[in-house]
Amino acid sequence: MTTDAFLADCRARLAFDLLSNTWNAVVLWALRDGPSRPVDLRERIGGISSKVLTETLRRLQFNGLVDRHVHPGAPARVEYRLTALGRTLLAPIEAVGAWAFEHGNEVMAAQEAASTPAPQPPRSSRREPSDPRAGVREAAPRL
């Protein structure tokens, strides 16, 4: 097994891919207390559309992190729950959340500093004599 987590064939890449999607970790965290219906998940999470929630749940199910259970009846009731594998991601998600809580202000300050234009030095009120040829390109000689 390689220790370089950024190699294309490394399994750590799989975990990074799973956690790089914002909604994956959020939905997993929202399911930590037990099964939930999609409508309840949307209410609990906030800011996620039905379409994005459905896509996220399907992705998590595909990866074996979430189970979908259909209760018979009219209309059928659907619930999602974490699998044992999905539960193993709760500790890393909690660790990343704790890091964000501790360092989030620093990250936001860095983002703000990076998006703020650098101050320009004040312009001199003295005018330099201008060269009338400044900025004029000479034409190439014709052959």
mmCIF file of C-alpha atoms in Angstrom:
data_model
loop_
_atom_site.group_PDB
_atom_site.id
_atom_site.type_symbol
_atom_site.label_atom_id
_atom_site.label_comp_id
_atom_site.label_asym_id
_atom_site.label_seq_id
_atom_site.Cartn_x
_atom_site.Cartn_y
_atom_site.Cartn_z
ATOM 1 C CA MET A 1 0.000 0.000 0.000
ATOM 2 C CA THR A 2 1.291 3.416 -0.898
ATOM 3 C CA THR A 3 1.546 6.209 1.640
ATOM 4 C CA ASP A 4 1.169 8.930 -0.982
ATOM 5 C CA ALA A 5 -2.528 9.753 -0.651
ATOM 6 C CA PHE A 6 -2.607 11.808 -3.831
ATOM 7 C CA LEU A 7 -1.686 9.116 -6.335
ATOM 8 C CA ALA A 8 -4.464 8.335 -8.780
ATOM 9 C CA ASP A 9 -4.582 4.679 -7.775
ATOM 10 C CA CYS A 10 -4.589 5.313 -4.039
ATOM 11 C CA ARG A 11 -7.719 4.461 -2.065
ATOM 12 C CA ALA A 12 -7.407 7.668 -0.076
ATOM 13 C CA ARG A 13 -8.442 9.463 -3.282
ATOM 14 C CA LEU A 14 -11.771 7.662 -2.997
ATOM 15 C CA ALA A 15 -12.358 9.135 0.459
ATOM 16 C CA PHE A 16 -11.299 12.599 -0.697
ATOM 17 C CA ASP A 17 -13.718 12.346 -3.619
ATOM 18 C CA LEU A 18 -16.555 11.301 -1.300
ATOM 19 C CA LEU A 19 -15.938 14.184 1.093
ATOM 20 C CA SER A 20 -15.192 16.805 -1.553
ATOM 21 C CA ASN A 21 -18.870 17.071 -2.428
ATOM 22 C CA THR A 22 -20.332 19.434 0.178
ATOM 23 C CA TRP A 23 -23.705 17.718 0.304
ATOM 24 C CA ASN A 24 -22.330 14.204 0.855
ATOM 25 C CA ALA A 25 -20.930 15.038 4.289
ATOM 26 C CA VAL A 26 -23.933 17.189 5.207
ATOM 27 C CA VAL A 27 -26.454 14.451 4.361
ATOM 28 C CA LEU A 28 -24.402 11.792 6.141
ATOM 29 C CA TRP A 29 -24.238 14.011 9.215
ATOM 30 C CA ALA A 30 -27.992 14.673 9.044
ATOM 31 C CA LEU A 31 -28.639 10.912 9.049
ATOM 32 C CA ARG A 32 -26.444 10.240 12.098
ATOM 33 C CA ASP A 33 -29.421 10.079 14.508
ATOM 34 C CA GLY A 34 -31.365 7.488 12.535
ATOM 35 C CA PRO A 35 -33.568 6.936 9.479
ATOM 36 C CA SER A 36 -35.157 9.923 7.855
ATOM 37 C CA ARG A 37 -37.533 10.711 5.025
ATOM 38 C CA PRO A 38 -36.300 13.023 2.260
ATOM 39 C CA VAL A 39 -38.752 15.778 3.222
ATOM 40 C CA ASP A 40 -37.460 15.675 6.813
ATOM 41 C CA LEU A 41 -33.848 15.719 5.605
ATOM 42 C CA ARG A 42 -34.521 18.807 3.459
ATOM 43 C CA GLU A 43 -36.096 20.571 6.413
ATOM 44 C CA ARG A 44 -33.260 19.614 8.732
ATOM 45 C CA ILE A 45 -30.484 20.559 6.291
ATOM 46 C CA GLY A 46 -31.938 23.709 4.741
ATOM 47 C CA GLY A 47 -30.613 25.215 1.525
ATOM 48 C CA ILE A 48 -30.705 21.974 -0.465
ATOM 49 C CA SER A 49 -33.143 21.446 -3.321
ATOM 50 C CA SER A 50 -35.135 18.250 -3.739
ATOM 51 C CA LYS A 51 -33.191 17.461 -6.897
ATOM 52 C CA VAL A 52 -29.783 17.873 -5.246
ATOM 53 C CA LEU A 53 -30.879 15.877 -2.194
ATOM 54 C CA THR A 54 -32.110 13.039 -4.430
ATOM 55 C CA GLU A 55 -28.836 13.047 -6.403
ATOM 56 C CA THR A 56 -26.828 13.049 -3.175
ATOM 57 C CA LEU A 57 -28.816 10.200 -1.638
ATOM 58 C CA ARG A 58 -28.420 8.139 -4.829
ATOM 59 C CA ARG A 59 -24.659 8.809 -4.856
ATOM 60 C CA LEU A 60 -24.344 7.829 -1.195
ATOM 61 C CA GLN A 61 -26.427 4.698 -1.809
ATOM 62 C CA PHE A 62 -24.276 3.788 -4.843
ATOM 63 C CA ASN A 63 -21.169 4.049 -2.625
ATOM 64 C CA GLY A 64 -22.686 1.843 0.074
ATOM 65 C CA LEU A 65 -22.959 4.618 2.661
ATOM 66 C CA VAL A 66 -26.754 4.904 2.786
ATOM 67 C CA ASP A 67 -29.601 2.378 2.546
ATOM 68 C CA ARG A 68 -32.977 3.197 0.993
ATOM 69 C CA HIS A 69 -35.975 1.518 2.572
ATOM 70 C CA VAL A 70 -39.437 1.655 1.009
ATOM 71 C CA HIS A 71 -42.373 1.143 3.389
ATOM 72 C CA PRO A 72 -45.359 -0.358 1.567
ATOM 73 C CA GLY A 73 -48.595 1.519 1.494
ATOM 74 C CA ALA A 74 -50.361 4.146 -0.509
ATOM 75 C CA PRO A 75 -48.473 6.303 -0.996
ATOM 76 C CA ALA A 76 -45.233 4.410 -0.420
ATOM 77 C CA ARG A 77 -43.008 5.960 2.234
ATOM 78 C CA VAL A 78 -39.253 6.082 1.644
ATOM 79 C CA GLU A 79 -36.610 6.401 4.351
ATOM 80 C CA TYR A 80 -32.851 6.595 4.202
ATOM 81 C CA ARG A 81 -30.443 5.418 6.874
ATOM 82 C CA LEU A 82 -26.708 5.143 7.272
ATOM 83 C CA THR A 83 -25.107 1.795 6.648
ATOM 84 C CA ALA A 84 -22.367 0.502 8.941
ATOM 85 C CA LEU A 85 -19.893 1.777 6.349
ATOM 86 C CA GLY A 86 -21.580 5.194 6.308
ATOM 87 C CA ARG A 87 -21.293 5.401 10.101
ATOM 88 C CA THR A 88 -17.512 5.009 9.821
ATOM 89 C CA LEU A 89 -17.369 8.409 8.087
ATOM 90 C CA LEU A 90 -19.036 10.272 10.971
ATOM 91 C CA ALA A 91 -15.813 10.632 12.979
ATOM 92 C CA PRO A 92 -13.818 12.127 10.055
ATOM 93 C CA ILE A 93 -16.733 14.448 9.229
ATOM 94 C CA GLU A 94 -16.883 15.550 12.862
ATOM 95 C CA ALA A 95 -13.105 16.164 12.848
ATOM 96 C CA VAL A 96 -13.333 18.326 9.720
ATOM 97 C CA GLY A 97 -16.273 20.210 11.252
ATOM 98 C CA ALA A 98 -14.268 20.845 14.442
ATOM 99 C CA TRP A 99 -11.360 22.106 12.342
ATOM 100 C CA ALA A 100 -13.717 24.432 10.452
ATOM 101 C CA PHE A 101 -15.163 25.745 13.707
ATOM 102 C CA GLU A 102 -11.673 26.447 15.050
ATOM 103 C CA HIS A 103 -10.111 27.869 11.870
ATOM 104 C CA GLY A 104 -13.074 29.088 9.812
ATOM 105 C CA ASN A 105 -12.497 32.759 10.659
ATOM 106 C CA GLU A 106 -8.878 32.494 9.514
ATOM 107 C CA VAL A 107 -9.920 30.933 6.203
ATOM 108 C CA MET A 108 -12.577 33.601 5.615
ATOM 109 C CA ALA A 109 -10.058 36.365 6.451
ATOM 110 C CA ALA A 110 -7.598 34.876 3.942
ATOM 111 C CA GLN A 111 -10.329 34.712 1.291
ATOM 112 C CA GLU A 112 -11.296 38.308 1.942
ATOM 113 C CA ALA A 113 -7.669 39.445 1.790
ATOM 114 C CA ALA A 114 -7.147 37.584 -1.474
ATOM 115 C CA SER A 115 -10.233 39.121 -3.077
ATOM 116 C CA THR A 116 -9.498 42.675 -1.929
ATOM 117 C CA PRO A 117 -7.430 44.600 -4.502
ATOM 118 C CA ALA A 118 -4.004 45.643 -3.303
ATOM 119 C CA PRO A 119 -3.777 49.335 -2.451
ATOM 120 C CA GLN A 120 -2.254 51.424 -5.224
ATOM 121 C CA PRO A 121 0.504 53.880 -4.374
ATOM 122 C CA PRO A 122 -0.708 57.477 -4.486
ATOM 123 C CA ARG A 123 -0.114 59.243 -7.761
ATOM 124 C CA SER A 124 2.276 62.144 -7.783
ATOM 125 C CA SER A 125 0.716 65.497 -8.483
ATOM 126 C CA ARG A 126 3.900 66.498 -10.355
ATOM 127 C CA ARG A 127 3.695 66.003 -14.066
ATOM 128 C CA GLU A 128 6.679 64.627 -15.883
ATOM 129 C CA PRO A 129 7.442 66.175 -19.262
ATOM 130 C CA SER A 130 5.878 63.881 -21.783
ATOM 131 C CA ASP A 131 7.581 62.474 -24.799
ATOM 132 C CA PRO A 132 5.223 62.801 -27.764
ATOM 133 C CA ARG A 133 6.633 59.537 -29.106
ATOM 134 C CA ALA A 134 5.923 57.589 -25.885
ATOM 135 C CA GLY A 135 3.663 54.655 -26.478
ATOM 136 C CA VAL A 136 3.950 54.949 -30.297
ATOM 137 C CA ARG A 137 5.220 51.828 -32.003
ATOM 138 C CA GLU A 138 7.396 52.223 -35.001
ATOM 139 C CA ALA A 139 6.237 50.472 -38.108
ATOM 140 C CA ALA A 140 8.383 47.641 -39.402
ATOM 141 C CA PRO A 141 10.350 48.572 -42.515
ATOM 142 C CA ARG A 142 8.803 47.410 -45.756
ATOM 143 C CA LEU A 143 10.778 45.010 -47.830
#
